[in-house]
Amino acid sequence: MDLERWLIESVAHHRQWEAGFASFERHPSLEISDETFANAFGEFTKRLEGNYPYFHPHYVGQMLKPPHPAATVGYLAAMLINPNNHSADGGPATTEMEIEAVDKLAEMFGLRAHLGHLTSSGTAANLEALYVARQSHPGKGVAYSEDAHYTHERMCGVLGMAGYPVRTDGYGRIDLNAVADLADSGVIGSLVLTAGSTGLGAVDRIDEAIELKRRFGLRLHVDAAYGGFFSILAGERAGQARQLIDPTPWLAIKECDSIVVDPHKHGLQPYGCGAVLFTDPDVARFYLHDSPYTYYTPSEHHLGEISLECSRGGASAAALWLTLRLLPPTPEGLGAPLAAGLRATRKLAAALDDSSAFAVYQRPELDILAFYPRAPGSLTGIDRASGAVLEAGMSAADTPVFLSVLRVSAGEFGRRHPGIDADADGARLLRSVVMKPEVESEVGTIRRRLEELCGRWRDHIDQG
Ligand SMILES: *Cc1c(COP(=O)(O)O)cnc(C)c1O
């Protein structure tokens, strides 16, 4: 699709819609001349050039990429109206879109009955899930893995709940035996399972955790902010792509109590789009409040009644609705770019492990790969080399490659690679989030560039 064409059509359609109402004078206080605007815009666009090229397949650093053009057009078209999905009268059309988009997300996880809505972020969505956990299991704490997103510890603090970080195994998955001990001692009422950890893309054994729900009555919350859309590849219909992931944990998600997924991570959306889903619609009772000033239209759809946030951009719902209309959460739709990212990650892992310069930290489960420069032999050496390759990669004048770093403890490292001299309490590793399907055909180039950068750094060390 031609982005320019549809952006212009969006504005044209908006003008036409406005013209259907009585004309009026725009207030002069808001008028800005094109000449004045041009000056400010010139300065503004110059400043935007200070960003890293998130769109490029050689940017394999953090969880960043531009939205799909369909999302951009959907967002802009709705934003010109600027509806607020806090209530149905704040955004009647986009509220309908939100309900339909959330239904599709629920269907993706195999949920039947559900209650859910979009949020401004995964953080807000997780806060809601933990808030409901607190209301349904008063006085009890929450367990989450040491590799879970830091938001869980923070939000436990906000909610006045005790948080229990639990150790992970050699794959970065929560140790469910340790969780069982905590549950047995009676201190926890809820367990957060991560489906795609932010650092390593590790997927907790959700299927095995279901047993803890039965045994101890634990409330299970799945933080799939990053990984949620990979559920698409876990079903029978995923065909060949299904071999790229272990479907078992994903298929158990529907038996949990709440789920968070971020359409602004793998759902091709601009930032400002998270989602929370509850499998028991009855949790609405924990939200009930009376807002006298917004609910004047009698309707069954007041999303504001089941949300902790008040104003929420209708444009986010519109963008997601339009994207899912074109690229639905099916193996052929949104599943296709996700599968390409997984293949690219596997290829990159194999290519790096095969090289003399790098070693893979652990086998990637999703599309996040952690690896480290092989030569230095000690944690201090690995840390320095990782930092040097990161820096050299992004500042290279010719074909820069953008990575990120992940800090791991000496214990975590030693568990996976016992031969390395643990001369520090931890080290930075290199980390790649391979979120763009275009990376698949660039793996060879990326590997070659990384080897060159590592080689240059070693020469530098040898000379120094
Ligand atoms: C990104 C992420 C979050 C936080 O979501 P935001 O949208 O950044 O607020 C929470 N959990 C996991 C697993 C994440 O990857």
PDB file of N, CA, C and O in Angstrom, residues 199-200 359-362 364 368-372 406 429-432:
ATOM      1  N   GLY A 199      14.197 -10.060  28.361  1.00  0.00           N
ATOM      2  CA  GLY A 199      15.627 -10.200  28.111  1.00  0.00           C
ATOM      3  C   GLY A 199      15.966 -11.281  27.100  1.00  0.00           C
ATOM      4  O   GLY A 199      16.727 -11.058  26.161  1.00  0.00           O
ATOM      5  N   LEU A 200      15.393 -12.464  27.302  1.00  0.00           N
ATOM      6  CA  LEU A 200      15.817 -13.638  26.528  1.00  0.00           C
ATOM      7  C   LEU A 200      14.713 -14.260  25.676  1.00  0.00           C
ATOM      8  O   LEU A 200      14.970 -15.206  24.928  1.00  0.00           O
ATOM      9  N   ALA A 359      29.659 -16.989  20.543  1.00  0.00           N
ATOM     10  CA  ALA A 359      28.935 -18.172  21.021  1.00  0.00           C
ATOM     11  C   ALA A 359      27.544 -17.721  21.447  1.00  0.00           C
ATOM     12  O   ALA A 359      27.357 -16.581  21.904  1.00  0.00           O
ATOM     13  N   VAL A 360      26.574 -18.611  21.293  1.00  0.00           N
ATOM     14  CA  VAL A 360      25.205 -18.293  21.671  1.00  0.00           C
ATOM     15  C   VAL A 360      25.036 -18.566  23.163  1.00  0.00           C
ATOM     16  O   VAL A 360      25.488 -19.590  23.672  1.00  0.00           O
ATOM     17  N   TYR A 361      24.418 -17.633  23.861  1.00  0.00           N
ATOM     18  CA  TYR A 361      24.255 -17.759  25.316  1.00  0.00           C
ATOM     19  C   TYR A 361      23.272 -18.864  25.670  1.00  0.00           C
ATOM     20  O   TYR A 361      23.519 -19.697  26.518  1.00  0.00           O
ATOM     21  N   GLN A 362      22.120 -18.838  25.042  1.00  0.00           N
ATOM     22  CA  GLN A 362      21.194 -19.965  25.172  1.00  0.00           C
ATOM     23  C   GLN A 362      20.361 -20.065  23.903  1.00  0.00           C
ATOM     24  O   GLN A 362      20.158 -19.082  23.198  1.00  0.00           O
ATOM     25  N   PRO A 364      17.666 -19.798  21.363  1.00  0.00           N
ATOM     26  CA  PRO A 364      16.528 -18.868  21.397  1.00  0.00           C
ATOM     27  C   PRO A 364      15.196 -19.596  21.236  1.00  0.00           C
ATOM     28  O   PRO A 364      15.061 -20.454  20.374  1.00  0.00           O
ATOM     29  N   ILE A 368      14.398 -13.522  20.182  1.00  0.00           N
ATOM     30  CA  ILE A 368      15.413 -12.753  20.901  1.00  0.00           C
ATOM     31  C   ILE A 368      16.631 -13.652  21.084  1.00  0.00           C
ATOM     32  O   ILE A 368      16.492 -14.789  21.545  1.00  0.00           O
ATOM     33  N   LEU A 369      17.781 -13.138  20.697  1.00  0.00           N
ATOM     34  CA  LEU A 369      19.003 -13.938  20.748  1.00  0.00           C
ATOM     35  C   LEU A 369      20.054 -13.241  21.598  1.00  0.00           C
ATOM     36  O   LEU A 369      20.372 -12.079  21.373  1.00  0.00           O
ATOM     37  N   ALA A 370      20.584 -13.976  22.583  1.00  0.00           N
ATOM     38  CA  ALA A 370      21.695 -13.448  23.386  1.00  0.00           C
ATOM     39  C   ALA A 370      22.947 -14.230  22.990  1.00  0.00           C
ATOM     40  O   ALA A 370      22.911 -15.450  22.870  1.00  0.00           O
ATOM     41  N   PHE A 371      24.026 -13.511  22.768  1.00  0.00           N
ATOM     42  CA  PHE A 371      25.280 -14.155  22.371  1.00  0.00           C
ATOM     43  C   PHE A 371      26.447 -13.341  22.909  1.00  0.00           C
ATOM     44  O   PHE A 371      26.245 -12.239  23.436  1.00  0.00           O
ATOM     45  N   TYR A 372      27.646 -13.879  22.809  1.00  0.00           N
ATOM     46  CA  TYR A 372      28.789 -13.149  23.361  1.00  0.00           C
ATOM     47  C   TYR A 372      30.054 -13.448  22.577  1.00  0.00           C
ATOM     48  O   TYR A 372      30.171 -14.511  21.960  1.00  0.00           O
ATOM     49  N   LEU A 406      22.646  -7.177  27.265  1.00  0.00           N
ATOM     50  CA  LEU A 406      21.870  -7.766  28.353  1.00  0.00           C
ATOM     51  C   LEU A 406      22.859  -8.111  29.456  1.00  0.00           C
ATOM     52  O   LEU A 406      23.866  -8.779  29.200  1.00  0.00           O
ATOM     53  N   LEU A 429      26.181  -9.137  27.863  1.00  0.00           N
ATOM     54  CA  LEU A 429      26.218  -9.949  26.650  1.00  0.00           C
ATOM     55  C   LEU A 429      25.630  -9.098  25.536  1.00  0.00           C
ATOM     56  O   LEU A 429      25.015  -8.060  25.787  1.00  0.00           O
ATOM     57  N   LEU A 430      25.766  -9.573  24.314  1.00  0.00           N
ATOM     58  CA  LEU A 430      25.087  -8.908  23.207  1.00  0.00           C
ATOM     59  C   LEU A 430      23.703  -9.520  23.063  1.00  0.00           C
ATOM     60  O   LEU A 430      23.504 -10.711  23.344  1.00  0.00           O
ATOM     61  N   ARG A 431      22.750  -8.693  22.676  1.00  0.00           N
ATOM     62  CA  ARG A 431      21.375  -9.172  22.559  1.00  0.00           C
ATOM     63  C   ARG A 431      20.765  -8.576  21.297  1.00  0.00           C
ATOM     64  O   ARG A 431      20.954  -7.402  21.009  1.00  0.00           O
ATOM     65  N   SER A 432      20.032  -9.428  20.588  1.00  0.00           N
ATOM     66  CA  SER A 432      19.371  -9.004  19.358  1.00  0.00           C
ATOM     67  C   SER A 432      17.903  -9.338  19.423  1.00  0.00           C
ATOM     68  O   SER A 432      17.547 -10.495  19.662  1.00  0.00           O
TER      69      SER A 432
END
